[in-house]
PDB file of C-alpha atoms and ligand atoms in Angstrom:
ATOM      1  CA  MET A 244       7.331 -16.804 -28.347  1.00 74.00           C
ATOM      2  CA  ALA A 245       4.644 -14.975 -26.441  1.00 94.00           C
ATOM      3  CA  ALA A 246       5.747 -13.502 -22.993  1.00 98.00           C
ATOM      4  CA  ARG A 247       4.591 -15.035 -19.776  1.00 98.00           C
ATOM      5  CA  VAL A 248       1.895 -12.780 -18.362  1.00 98.00           C
ATOM      6  CA  ILE A 249       2.589 -11.957 -14.601  1.00 98.00           C
ATOM      7  CA  ASP A 250      -0.499 -12.406 -12.692  1.00 98.00           C
ATOM      8  CA  GLY A 251      -0.484  -9.459 -10.265  1.00 98.00           C
ATOM      9  CA  ASN A 252      -3.878 -10.495  -8.703  1.00 98.00           C
ATOM     10  CA  ALA A 253      -2.679 -14.029  -7.905  1.00 98.00           C
ATOM     11  CA  ILE A 254       0.693 -12.855  -6.330  1.00 98.00           C
ATOM     12  CA  ALA A 255      -1.199 -10.188  -4.403  1.00 98.00           C
ATOM     13  CA  GLY A 256      -3.645 -12.857  -3.089  1.00 98.00           C
ATOM     14  CA  ARG A 257      -0.704 -14.968  -1.934  1.00 98.00           C
ATOM     15  CA  VAL A 258       0.923 -11.998  -0.223  1.00 98.00           C
ATOM     16  CA  ARG A 259      -2.395 -11.045   1.422  1.00 98.00           C
ATOM     17  CA  GLU A 260      -2.950 -14.505   2.728  1.00 98.00           C
ATOM     18  CA  GLU A 261       0.484 -14.318   4.491  1.00 98.00           C
ATOM     19  CA  LEU A 262      -0.508 -10.891   5.874  1.00 98.00           C
ATOM     20  CA  ALA A 263      -3.753 -12.190   7.238  1.00 98.00           C
ATOM     21  CA  ALA A 264      -1.919 -14.857   9.112  1.00 98.00           C
ATOM     22  CA  ARG A 265       0.583 -12.277  10.538  1.00 98.00           C
ATOM     23  CA  VAL A 266      -2.439 -10.130  11.737  1.00 98.00           C
ATOM     24  CA  ARG A 267      -4.035 -13.188  13.366  1.00 98.00           C
ATOM     25  CA  ARG A 268      -0.790 -14.043  15.000  1.00 97.00           C
ATOM     26  CA  LEU A 269      -0.275 -10.482  16.283  1.00 97.00           C
ATOM     27  CA  ARG A 270      -3.798 -10.338  17.714  1.00 97.00           C
ATOM     28  CA  GLU A 271      -3.404 -13.737  19.464  1.00 96.00           C
ATOM     29  CA  ARG A 272      -0.039 -12.784  21.046  1.00 95.00           C
ATOM     30  CA  SER A 273      -0.695  -9.107  21.917  1.00 96.00           C
ATOM     31  CA  GLY A 274      -4.348  -8.307  21.570  1.00 96.00           C
ATOM     32  CA  VAL A 275      -3.398  -5.597  18.881  1.00 97.00           C
ATOM     33  CA  VAL A 276      -5.308  -5.130  15.714  1.00 98.00           C
ATOM     34  CA  PRO A 277      -3.265  -3.168  13.153  1.00 98.00           C
ATOM     35  CA  GLY A 278      -4.982   0.064  12.205  1.00 98.00           C
ATOM     36  CA  LEU A 279      -4.598   2.332   9.122  1.00 99.00           C
ATOM     37  CA  ALA A 280      -6.067   6.010   8.922  1.00 98.00           C
ATOM     38  CA  VAL A 281      -6.738   7.180   5.422  1.00 98.00           C
ATOM     39  CA  LEU A 282      -7.335  10.933   4.819  1.00 98.00           C
ATOM     40  CA  LEU A 283      -9.102  11.981   1.611  1.00 98.00           C
ATOM     41  CA  ALA A 284      -9.553  15.686   0.879  1.00 98.00           C
ATOM     42  CA  GLY A 285     -11.958  16.811  -1.853  1.00 97.00           C
ATOM     43  CA  ASP A 286     -13.894  14.856  -4.458  1.00 94.00           C
ATOM     44  CA  ASP A 287     -11.525  13.545  -7.053  1.00 94.00           C
ATOM     45  CA  PRO A 288     -13.353  10.383  -8.316  1.00 91.00           C
ATOM     46  CA  ALA A 289     -10.244   8.430  -8.987  1.00 91.00           C
ATOM     47  CA  SER A 290      -9.038   9.119  -5.390  1.00 96.00           C
ATOM     48  CA  HIS A 291     -12.410   7.992  -3.978  1.00 96.00           C
ATOM     49  CA  VAL A 292     -12.112   4.602  -5.881  1.00 93.00           C
ATOM     50  CA  TYR A 293      -8.547   4.162  -4.699  1.00 95.00           C
ATOM     51  CA  VAL A 294      -9.379   4.822  -1.029  1.00 97.00           C
ATOM     52  CA  ARG A 295     -12.435   2.474  -1.228  1.00 97.00           C
ATOM     53  CA  ASN A 296     -10.114  -0.188  -2.659  1.00 96.00           C
ATOM     54  CA  LYS A 297      -7.523   0.430   0.162  1.00 97.00           C
ATOM     55  CA  GLN A 298     -10.378   0.099   2.850  1.00 98.00           C
ATOM     56  CA  ARG A 299     -11.638  -3.242   1.197  1.00 98.00           C
ATOM     57  CA  ALA A 300      -8.100  -4.653   1.129  1.00 98.00           C
ATOM     58  CA  CYS A 301      -7.667  -3.737   4.887  1.00 98.00           C
ATOM     59  CA  ALA A 302     -10.847  -5.528   5.708  1.00 98.00           C
ATOM     60  CA  GLN A 303      -9.751  -8.592   3.699  1.00 98.00           C
ATOM     61  CA  VAL A 304      -6.562  -9.149   5.816  1.00 98.00           C
ATOM     62  CA  GLY A 305      -7.986  -8.003   9.182  1.00 98.00           C
ATOM     63  CA  ILE A 306      -6.655  -4.496   9.379  1.00 98.00           C
ATOM     64  CA  ALA A 307      -8.923  -1.870  10.984  1.00 98.00           C
ATOM     65  CA  SER A 308      -9.300   1.225   8.633  1.00 98.00           C
ATOM     66  CA  PHE A 309     -10.325   4.601   9.816  1.00 98.00           C
ATOM     67  CA  ARG A 310     -11.483   6.984   6.991  1.00 98.00           C
ATOM     68  CA  TYR A 311     -11.320  10.875   7.264  1.00 98.00           C
ATOM     69  CA  ASP A 312     -13.287  12.630   4.416  1.00 98.00           C
ATOM     70  CA  LEU A 313     -12.349  16.325   4.433  1.00 98.00           C
ATOM     71  CA  PRO A 314     -13.896  19.023   2.224  1.00 98.00           C
ATOM     72  CA  ALA A 315     -12.108  20.336  -0.902  1.00 98.00           C
ATOM     73  CA  THR A 316     -11.824  23.632   1.131  1.00 98.00           C
ATOM     74  CA  VAL A 317      -9.711  22.105   3.988  1.00 98.00           C
ATOM     75  CA  THR A 318      -6.725  24.008   5.098  1.00 98.00           C
ATOM     76  CA  THR A 319      -3.170  22.858   5.722  1.00 98.00           C
ATOM     77  CA  ALA A 320      -3.542  23.448   9.417  1.00 98.00           C
ATOM     78  CA  GLU A 321      -6.717  21.384   9.649  1.00 98.00           C
ATOM     79  CA  LEU A 322      -5.045  18.457   7.943  1.00 98.00           C
ATOM     80  CA  VAL A 323      -2.030  18.717  10.136  1.00 98.00           C
ATOM     81  CA  ASP A 324      -4.197  18.879  13.360  1.00 98.00           C
ATOM     82  CA  THR A 325      -6.052  15.784  12.254  1.00 98.00           C
ATOM     83  CA  ILE A 326      -2.731  14.004  11.572  1.00 98.00           C
ATOM     84  CA  HIS A 327      -1.254  15.128  14.870  1.00 98.00           C
ATOM     85  CA  ALA A 328      -4.224  13.529  16.628  1.00 98.00           C
ATOM     86  CA  LEU A 329      -3.747  10.222  14.737  1.00 98.00           C
ATOM     87  CA  ASN A 330       0.021  10.259  15.463  1.00 98.00           C
ATOM     88  CA  GLY A 331      -0.966   9.985  19.128  1.00 98.00           C
ATOM     89  CA  ARG A 332      -3.436   7.128  18.789  1.00 98.00           C
ATOM     90  CA  ASP A 333      -2.288   3.614  19.902  1.00 97.00           C
ATOM     91  CA  ASP A 334      -4.763   1.883  17.521  1.00 98.00           C
ATOM     92  CA  VAL A 335      -3.489   3.694  14.463  1.00 98.00           C
ATOM     93  CA  HIS A 336      -0.192   2.194  13.071  1.00 98.00           C
ATOM     94  CA  GLY A 337      -0.272   3.881   9.537  1.00 98.00           C
ATOM     95  CA  VAL A 338      -1.377   7.229   8.387  1.00 98.00           C
ATOM     96  CA  LEU A 339      -1.965   7.801   4.722  1.00 98.00           C
ATOM     97  CA  VAL A 340      -2.912  10.979   3.008  1.00 98.00           C
ATOM     98  CA  GLN A 341      -4.367  10.263  -0.455  1.00 98.00           C
ATOM     99  CA  LEU A 342      -2.741  12.446  -3.079  1.00 97.00           C
ATOM    100  CA  PRO A 343      -3.282  14.773  -4.848  1.00 96.00           C
ATOM    101  CA  LEU A 344      -4.392  17.273  -2.262  1.00 98.00           C
ATOM    102  CA  PRO A 345      -6.440  20.415  -3.128  1.00 98.00           C
ATOM    103  CA  PRO A 346      -4.213  23.166  -4.479  1.00 97.00           C
ATOM    104  CA  GLN A 347      -4.438  25.501  -1.338  1.00 98.00           C
ATOM    105  CA  VAL A 348      -2.914  22.687   0.872  1.00 98.00           C
ATOM    106  CA  GLY A 349       0.845  22.499   1.465  1.00 98.00           C
ATOM    107  CA  MET A 350       1.518  19.033   0.579  1.00 98.00           C
ATOM    108  CA  ARG A 351       4.996  18.780   2.027  1.00 98.00           C
ATOM    109  CA  GLN A 352       3.853  20.498   5.354  1.00 98.00           C
ATOM    110  CA  VAL A 353       1.103  17.761   5.607  1.00 98.00           C
ATOM    111  CA  LEU A 354       3.300  14.837   4.620  1.00 98.00           C
ATOM    112  CA  GLU A 355       6.122  16.016   7.160  1.00 98.00           C
ATOM    113  CA  SER A 356       3.477  16.092  10.013  1.00 98.00           C
ATOM    114  CA  ILE A 357       2.969  12.368   9.732  1.00 98.00           C
ATOM    115  CA  GLU A 358       4.950  10.413  12.506  1.00 98.00           C
ATOM    116  CA  VAL A 359       7.849   8.653  10.564  1.00 98.00           C
ATOM    117  CA  ALA A 360       7.039   5.375  12.409  1.00 98.00           C
ATOM    118  CA  LYS A 361       3.447   5.585  10.812  1.00 98.00           C
ATOM    119  CA  ASP A 362       4.538   6.631   7.401  1.00 98.00           C
ATOM    120  CA  VAL A 363       3.340   3.547   5.654  1.00 98.00           C
ATOM    121  CA  ASP A 364       3.233   5.350   2.225  1.00 98.00           C
ATOM    122  CA  GLY A 365       6.862   6.220   2.544  1.00 98.00           C
ATOM    123  CA  PHE A 366       6.402   9.875   1.465  1.00 98.00           C
ATOM    124  CA  HIS A 367       7.950  11.576   4.616  1.00 98.00           C
ATOM    125  CA  LEU A 368      11.272  13.279   3.712  1.00 98.00           C
ATOM    126  CA  TYR A 369      12.979  11.098   6.510  1.00 98.00           C
ATOM    127  CA  ASN A 370      11.797   8.039   4.651  1.00 97.00           C
ATOM    128  CA  VAL A 371      12.954   9.418   1.321  1.00 97.00           C
ATOM    129  CA  GLY A 372      16.404  10.175   2.743  1.00 97.00           C
ATOM    130  CA  GLY A 373      16.400   6.620   4.168  1.00 97.00           C
ATOM    131  CA  LEU A 374      15.760   5.328   0.740  1.00 97.00           C
ATOM    132  CA  VAL A 375      18.809   7.083  -0.573  1.00 97.00           C
ATOM    133  CA  VAL A 376      21.179   5.231   1.871  1.00 97.00           C
ATOM    134  CA  GLY A 377      19.143   1.863   1.482  1.00 95.00           C
ATOM    135  CA  GLU A 378      17.431   2.124   4.919  1.00 95.00           C
ATOM    136  CA  PRO A 379      13.929   3.249   4.510  1.00 89.00           C
ATOM    137  CA  VAL A 380      11.605   3.027   7.399  1.00 93.00           C
ATOM    138  CA  PHE A 381       8.928   1.889   5.009  1.00 98.00           C
ATOM    139  CA  PRO A 382       9.621   1.420   1.172  1.00 98.00           C
ATOM    140  CA  PRO A 383       7.126   3.231  -1.007  1.00 98.00           C
ATOM    141  CA  CYS A 384       4.196   0.877  -2.018  1.00 98.00           C
ATOM    142  CA  THR A 385       4.218   0.883  -5.927  1.00 98.00           C
ATOM    143  CA  PRO A 386       8.124   0.395  -6.308  1.00 98.00           C
ATOM    144  CA  TYR A 387       8.013  -2.213  -3.449  1.00 98.00           C
ATOM    145  CA  GLY A 388       5.215  -3.922  -5.410  1.00 98.00           C
ATOM    146  CA  VAL A 389       7.263  -4.069  -8.445  1.00 98.00           C
ATOM    147  CA  LEU A 390      10.163  -5.650  -6.696  1.00 98.00           C
ATOM    148  CA  GLU A 391       7.870  -8.187  -5.048  1.00 98.00           C
ATOM    149  CA  LEU A 392       6.361  -9.197  -8.405  1.00 98.00           C
ATOM    150  CA  LEU A 393       9.842  -9.699  -9.763  1.00 98.00           C
ATOM    151  CA  ALA A 394      10.911 -11.663  -6.700  1.00 98.00           C
ATOM    152  CA  HIS A 395       7.879 -13.900  -6.903  1.00 98.00           C
ATOM    153  CA  GLU A 396       8.653 -14.655 -10.573  1.00 98.00           C
ATOM    154  CA  GLY A 397      12.223 -15.566  -9.626  1.00 98.00           C
ATOM    155  CA  ILE A 398      13.519 -12.662 -11.785  1.00 98.00           C
ATOM    156  CA  GLY A 399      16.950 -11.384 -10.346  1.00 98.00           C
ATOM    157  CA  ILE A 400      17.997  -7.809 -10.708  1.00 98.00           C
ATOM    158  CA  ALA A 401      21.637  -7.783  -9.624  1.00 98.00           C
ATOM    159  CA  GLY A 402      23.811  -6.785 -12.516  1.00 98.00           C
ATOM    160  CA  ARG A 403      20.842  -6.329 -14.993  1.00 98.00           C
ATOM    161  CA  ASN A 404      20.256  -3.338 -17.214  1.00 98.00           C
ATOM    162  CA  VAL A 405      17.132  -1.701 -15.738  1.00 98.00           C
ATOM    163  CA  VAL A 406      15.419   1.164 -17.575  1.00 98.00           C
ATOM    164  CA  VAL A 407      12.654   3.180 -15.680  1.00 98.00           C
ATOM    165  CA  VAL A 408      10.556   5.438 -17.916  1.00 98.00           C
ATOM    166  CA  GLY A 409       9.207   8.104 -15.653  1.00 98.00           C
ATOM    167  CA  ALA A 410      10.827  10.156 -12.988  1.00 98.00           C
ATOM    168  CA  SER A 411       8.022  10.699 -10.585  1.00 97.00           C
ATOM    169  CA  ASN A 412       8.567  10.995  -6.825  1.00 96.00           C
ATOM    170  CA  ILE A 413       5.978   8.282  -6.110  1.00 96.00           C
ATOM    171  CA  VAL A 414       7.337   5.623  -8.572  1.00 98.00           C
ATOM    172  CA  GLY A 415      10.273   6.372 -10.991  1.00 98.00           C
ATOM    173  CA  LYS A 416      12.718   7.896  -8.547  1.00 98.00           C
ATOM    174  CA  PRO A 417      12.303   5.572  -5.571  1.00 98.00           C
ATOM    175  CA  LEU A 418      12.127   2.512  -7.816  1.00 98.00           C
ATOM    176  CA  GLY A 419      15.503   3.741  -9.479  1.00 98.00           C
ATOM    177  CA  LEU A 420      16.987   3.839  -5.919  1.00 98.00           C
ATOM    178  CA  MET A 421      15.653   0.479  -4.903  1.00 98.00           C
ATOM    179  CA  MET A 422      16.791  -1.148  -8.082  1.00 98.00           C
ATOM    180  CA  MET A 423      20.367   0.329  -7.486  1.00 98.00           C
ATOM    181  CA  HIS A 424      20.380  -1.072  -3.929  1.00 98.00           C
ATOM    182  CA  GLY A 425      19.668  -4.530  -5.537  1.00 98.00           C
ATOM    183  CA  ASP A 426      22.739  -3.967  -7.728  1.00 98.00           C
ATOM    184  CA  ALA A 427      21.018  -3.220 -10.937  1.00 98.00           C
ATOM    185  CA  THR A 428      22.500  -0.710 -13.530  1.00 98.00           C
ATOM    186  CA  VAL A 429      19.852   1.808 -13.829  1.00 98.00           C
ATOM    187  CA  SER A 430      18.758   4.444 -16.366  1.00 98.00           C
ATOM    188  CA  ILE A 431      15.869   6.762 -15.587  1.00 98.00           C
ATOM    189  CA  CYS A 432      14.200   8.344 -18.587  1.00 98.00           C
ATOM    190  CA  HIS A 433      11.529  11.189 -18.507  1.00 97.00           C
ATOM    191  CA  ALA A 434       9.538  13.635 -20.599  1.00 96.00           C
ATOM    192  CA  LYS A 435      12.776  15.341 -21.757  1.00 97.00           C
ATOM    193  CA  THR A 436      14.582  12.254 -22.811  1.00 98.00           C
ATOM    194  CA  ARG A 437      15.793  12.475 -26.452  1.00 98.00           C
ATOM    195  CA  ASP A 438      15.134   9.323 -28.469  1.00 97.00           C
ATOM    196  CA  LEU A 439      13.453   7.264 -25.740  1.00 98.00           C
ATOM    197  CA  ALA A 440      13.793   4.073 -27.731  1.00 98.00           C
ATOM    198  CA  GLN A 441      17.678   4.141 -27.628  1.00 98.00           C
ATOM    199  CA  PHE A 442      17.355   3.637 -23.855  1.00 98.00           C
ATOM    200  CA  THR A 443      14.411   1.224 -23.722  1.00 98.00           C
ATOM    201  CA  ARG A 444      16.184  -1.135 -26.247  1.00 98.00           C
ATOM    202  CA  LEU A 445      18.947  -1.470 -23.764  1.00 98.00           C
ATOM    203  CA  ALA A 446      16.609  -2.697 -20.926  1.00 98.00           C
ATOM    204  CA  GLU A 447      16.663  -6.268 -19.742  1.00 98.00           C
ATOM    205  CA  ILE A 448      14.043  -5.143 -17.335  1.00 99.00           C
ATOM    206  CA  LEU A 449      11.919  -2.277 -18.554  1.00 99.00           C
ATOM    207  CA  VAL A 450       9.520  -0.466 -16.111  1.00 98.00           C
ATOM    208  CA  VAL A 451       7.201   2.120 -17.532  1.00 98.00           C
ATOM    209  CA  ALA A 452       5.532   4.641 -15.303  1.00 98.00           C
ATOM    210  CA  ALA A 453       4.943   7.595 -17.462  1.00 98.00           C
ATOM    211  CA  GLY A 454       1.228   7.987 -17.525  1.00 97.00           C
ATOM    212  CA  VAL A 455       1.105   7.892 -21.341  1.00 98.00           C
ATOM    213  CA  PRO A 456      -1.200   5.320 -22.942  1.00 97.00           C
ATOM    214  CA  GLY A 457       0.641   3.028 -25.498  1.00 96.00           C
ATOM    215  CA  LEU A 458       4.022   4.906 -25.043  1.00 98.00           C
ATOM    216  CA  VAL A 459       6.117   1.719 -25.346  1.00 98.00           C
ATOM    217  CA  THR A 460       5.624  -0.339 -28.454  1.00 98.00           C
ATOM    218  CA  ALA A 461       7.238  -3.578 -29.621  1.00 98.00           C
ATOM    219  CA  GLU A 462      10.092  -2.076 -31.730  1.00 98.00           C
ATOM    220  CA  MET A 463      11.288  -0.190 -28.480  1.00 98.00           C
ATOM    221  CA  VAL A 464      11.771  -3.406 -26.559  1.00 98.00           C
ATOM    222  CA  GLN A 465      14.662  -5.924 -26.843  1.00 98.00           C
ATOM    223  CA  THR A 466      13.777  -9.533 -27.495  1.00 98.00           C
ATOM    224  CA  GLY A 467      13.330 -11.414 -24.108  1.00 98.00           C
ATOM    225  CA  ALA A 468      13.024  -8.249 -21.929  1.00 98.00           C
ATOM    226  CA  VAL A 469      10.942  -8.162 -18.719  1.00 99.00           C
ATOM    227  CA  VAL A 470       8.419  -5.515 -19.221  1.00 99.00           C
ATOM    228  CA  ILE A 471       6.594  -4.009 -16.145  1.00 98.00           C
ATOM    229  CA  ASP A 472       3.716  -1.539 -16.843  1.00 98.00           C
ATOM    230  CA  VAL A 473       2.870   0.797 -13.989  1.00 98.00           C
ATOM    231  CA  GLY A 474       0.637   3.039 -15.978  1.00 97.00           C
ATOM    232  CA  ILE A 475      -3.077   3.271 -15.107  1.00 95.00           C
ATOM    233  CA  ASN A 476      -4.847   5.465 -17.791  1.00 95.00           C
ATOM    234  CA  ARG A 477      -8.514   5.837 -17.990  1.00 92.00           C
ATOM    235  CA  VAL A 478      -9.916   5.631 -21.519  1.00 93.00           C
ATOM    236  CA  PRO A 479     -12.168   8.742 -22.023  1.00 92.00           C
ATOM    237  CA  GLY A 480     -15.853   7.969 -22.004  1.00 92.00           C
ATOM    238  CA  SER A 481     -15.301   4.344 -20.735  1.00 92.00           C
ATOM    239  CA  SER A 482     -14.634   2.645 -17.437  1.00 88.00           C
ATOM    240  CA  ARG A 483     -11.691   0.812 -19.062  1.00 94.00           C
ATOM    241  CA  VAL A 484      -8.079   1.436 -18.062  1.00 95.00           C
ATOM    242  CA  VAL A 485      -4.958   0.824 -20.173  1.00 97.00           C
ATOM    243  CA  GLY A 486      -1.247   0.890 -19.274  1.00 98.00           C
ATOM    244  CA  ASP A 487       1.628   2.733 -20.917  1.00 98.00           C
ATOM    245  CA  VAL A 488       2.749  -0.300 -22.907  1.00 98.00           C
ATOM    246  CA  ASP A 489       1.261  -1.676 -26.050  1.00 98.00           C
ATOM    247  CA  PHE A 490       0.464  -4.876 -24.448  1.00 98.00           C
ATOM    248  CA  ASP A 491      -0.573  -7.003 -27.629  1.00 98.00           C
ATOM    249  CA  GLY A 492       2.544  -5.872 -29.618  1.00 98.00           C
ATOM    250  CA  VAL A 493       5.143  -6.108 -26.903  1.00 98.00           C
ATOM    251  CA  ARG A 494       3.992  -9.392 -25.450  1.00 98.00           C
ATOM    252  CA  GLN A 495       5.218 -11.039 -28.773  1.00 98.00           C
ATOM    253  CA  LYS A 496       8.745  -9.816 -27.901  1.00 98.00           C
ATOM    254  CA  ALA A 497       9.098  -9.858 -24.128  1.00 98.00           C
ATOM    255  CA  SER A 498       9.807 -12.832 -21.920  1.00 98.00           C
ATOM    256  CA  TYR A 499       7.599 -11.548 -19.108  1.00 98.00           C
ATOM    257  CA  ILE A 500       4.890  -8.660 -19.113  1.00 98.00           C
ATOM    258  CA  THR A 501       2.389  -7.388 -16.612  1.00 98.00           C
ATOM    259  CA  PRO A 502      -1.130  -6.671 -17.774  1.00 98.00           C
ATOM    260  CA  VAL A 503      -3.224  -3.551 -16.999  1.00 98.00           C
ATOM    261  CA  PRO A 504      -5.352  -3.941 -15.077  1.00 97.00           C
ATOM    262  CA  GLY A 505      -4.252  -6.992 -12.957  1.00 97.00           C
ATOM    263  CA  GLY A 506      -0.482  -6.390 -12.859  1.00 98.00           C
ATOM    264  CA  VAL A 507       1.235  -3.753 -10.658  1.00 98.00           C
ATOM    265  CA  GLY A 508      -2.063  -2.257  -9.341  1.00 96.00           C
ATOM    266  CA  PRO A 509      -3.088  -4.930  -6.911  1.00 97.00           C
ATOM    267  CA  MET A 510       0.487  -5.031  -5.578  1.00 98.00           C
ATOM    268  CA  THR A 511       0.536  -1.343  -4.688  1.00 97.00           C
ATOM    269  CA  VAL A 512      -2.401  -1.861  -2.178  1.00 98.00           C
ATOM    270  CA  THR A 513      -0.932  -5.114  -0.985  1.00 98.00           C
ATOM    271  CA  MET A 514       2.506  -3.448  -0.024  1.00 98.00           C
ATOM    272  CA  LEU A 515       0.451  -0.803   1.823  1.00 98.00           C
ATOM    273  CA  LEU A 516      -1.097  -3.553   3.935  1.00 98.00           C
ATOM    274  CA  LYS A 517       2.389  -5.160   4.510  1.00 98.00           C
ATOM    275  CA  ASN A 518       3.825  -1.762   5.758  1.00 98.00           C
ATOM    276  CA  THR A 519       0.909  -1.251   7.974  1.00 98.00           C
ATOM    277  CA  VAL A 520       1.200  -4.858   9.458  1.00 98.00           C
ATOM    278  CA  THR A 521       4.978  -4.343   9.866  1.00 98.00           C
ATOM    279  CA  SER A 522       4.247  -0.902  11.664  1.00 98.00           C
ATOM    280  CA  ALA A 523       1.978  -2.583  14.098  1.00 98.00           C
ATOM    281  CA  GLU A 524       4.431  -5.489  14.920  1.00 97.00           C
ATOM    282  CA  ARG A 525       7.255  -2.849  15.448  1.00 97.00           C
ATOM    283  CA  SER A 526       4.925  -0.883  17.659  1.00 97.00           C
ATOM    284  CA  CYS A 527       4.079  -3.905  19.786  1.00 97.00           C
ATOM    285  CA  LEU A 528       7.724  -4.788  20.086  1.00 95.00           C
ATOM    286  CA  ARG A 529       8.525  -1.246  21.214  1.00 94.00           C
ATOM    287  CA  SER A 530       5.717  -1.070  23.727  1.00 94.00           C
ATOM    288  CA  GLY A 531       6.457  -4.534  25.160  1.00 90.00           C
ATOM    289  CA  ALA A 532       3.094  -5.874  24.062  1.00 89.00           C
ATOM    290  CA  LEU A 533       4.886  -8.489  21.945  1.00 84.00           C
ATOM    291  CA  LYS A 534       7.874 -10.259  23.455  1.00 76.00           C
ATOM    292  CA  VAL A 535      10.612 -11.267  20.947  1.00 69.00           C
ATOM    293  CA  PRO A 536      10.849 -14.988  21.483  1.00 63.00           C
ATOM    294  CA  ARG A 537      14.373 -15.934  23.149  1.00 63.00           C
ATOM    295  CA  TRP A 538      15.133 -18.210  20.056  1.00 63.00           C
ATOM    296  CA  ALA A 539      14.350 -15.434  17.541  1.00 51.00           C
TER     297      ALA A 539
HETATM  298  N1  LIG B 274      -2.109   8.968  -5.376  1.00 72.43           N
HETATM  299  C1  LIG B 274      -1.761   8.195  -6.247  1.00 72.43           C
HETATM  300  N2  LIG B 274      -0.998   7.249  -5.892  1.00 72.43           N
HETATM  301  C2  LIG B 274      -0.786   7.255  -4.495  1.00 72.43           C
HETATM  302  C3  LIG B 274      -0.107   6.582  -3.518  1.00 72.43           C
HETATM  303  O1  LIG B 274       0.586   5.563  -3.781  1.00 72.43           O
HETATM  304  N3  LIG B 274      -0.367   7.025  -2.235  1.00 72.43           N
HETATM  305  C4  LIG B 274      -1.114   8.117  -1.999  1.00 72.43           C
HETATM  306  N4  LIG B 274      -1.261   8.508  -0.758  1.00 72.43           N
HETATM  307  N5  LIG B 274      -1.797   8.866  -2.900  1.00 72.43           N
HETATM  308  C5  LIG B 274      -1.542   8.440  -4.152  1.00 72.43           C
END
């Protein structure tokens, strides 16, 4: 039987409606509008598309977005100065630096200059450390989106064999930690893994985030597995994107599968919105602009 296709656009839409309601409530009770600052350095075409999508998504739920376009020649100091100014602004609750940065920029120095309470991407080392002990200030958006998709489909992770293909700092490693905190048994595979299929076949939940089109084929997947494809690969000479999973083959064997596009992608942006709204709510609670009701 063919797998159920998880509709990331529909789930993202439902979460965004809930977020729009939280934004309205916050505005009514405190007068505060959540704000996200997005810094984009250089002219990587894909990054421009991602940033435009993030700004559109902000507008959809009522978050104010502030965009800073910096030249490809920007220095680390210039970026850090811009971030310090944003850290001090009351109308900015999230600061996001679009990656990758130009090669002359010290990425770690830039990310560490973001105020932890505004680190809605979850890339600051304090946040990364929080993730290790299960107490992130903000969970990183793509892994958070994967967990939200599973939760919406009613797929539990406790005690399940989870295999993550890809050990990046943005997806594979944080997702492995978050799955562990959900009591899954986790294996993380990467480019040096020998005989990838021996691991992927063990997976009850298989998450593929390798950036290799068509890497996972039907014979690498156990019957009834849940397959989540995080890959976004542009097809050369076309505007089409494909994932890391051979969708048509694997869907004949899996129980659930995410498509590309329309699976994990819309959830990543949605979780960024969620972190930004949460940040604004926390800021209002700290400042006293929002009172915790006595019955809460
Ligand atoms: N570049 C690719 N993915 C991401 C992401 O999730 N956040 C940021 N800031 N940059 C990225």
